[in-house]
């Protein structure tokens, strides 16, 4: 095989891996970025479940089920994020206190929140989450971590779908 041929170039590309490379700085930045995103996801999960549990009104059943479905999707993402952190050589969140320290999204512990406000608040949080995930995608791209980038692209799509559903549910007739 002669260097510079397509097959030689493919071999080089196939042997190049974020995990096999000396990516100390990259792994540290990606770990910090994904752990912060993980804290945001746990915060959004808990808020979504809170609103699911405390939903009221004439659309109770529909909103209750929608928020339960969205919470399940968010929770499923948390494990994938934490496992990705471990794959890049980092350690992940260890406690609720760690989540609280890192989270950029806020919870809501009000005694009562009107259903329309619940939907609007969750829509806003999911919109913000999309932006935060795009920022994380940029960080991962800076270190050629295409696996994390691919996962983030799927999670962005999921969050955009949640925004869409919350927007449509919150529309006035």
C-alpha angles and dihedrals in degrees: 000000000000120000112250095035118123092252092052091049091050091052090053091049092047092052093049112093132162088226094050096045125088094258104153095140093039094048091050093050094044091048092051092045095048094043090054089048089049090054089051091050092052090049092050091045092054093045091049091050090045091055091043090055094045100041116134139172141059094314093048097125097046095045093041091055094042093053092046090053091048092047091053090052092049092047091050088055093055094065092048091050093049092047091050089054089054092047092057089052100260133121121239140215116314106184148013087256089058089052091051092050094052105034119110094185119077130228124226120228098168115143091234133016120179114241094244090052091048091055093045093049093049091046090052092047092049091049089052090047090055089057092047091050091050088053090050089049089055092051092050091047090055088064097038092247094156094168092061089043091054093049091048091052090057092046091049089054091050092049092048089053090052089051090051094050093046090048093051093046090051096052118114112237 
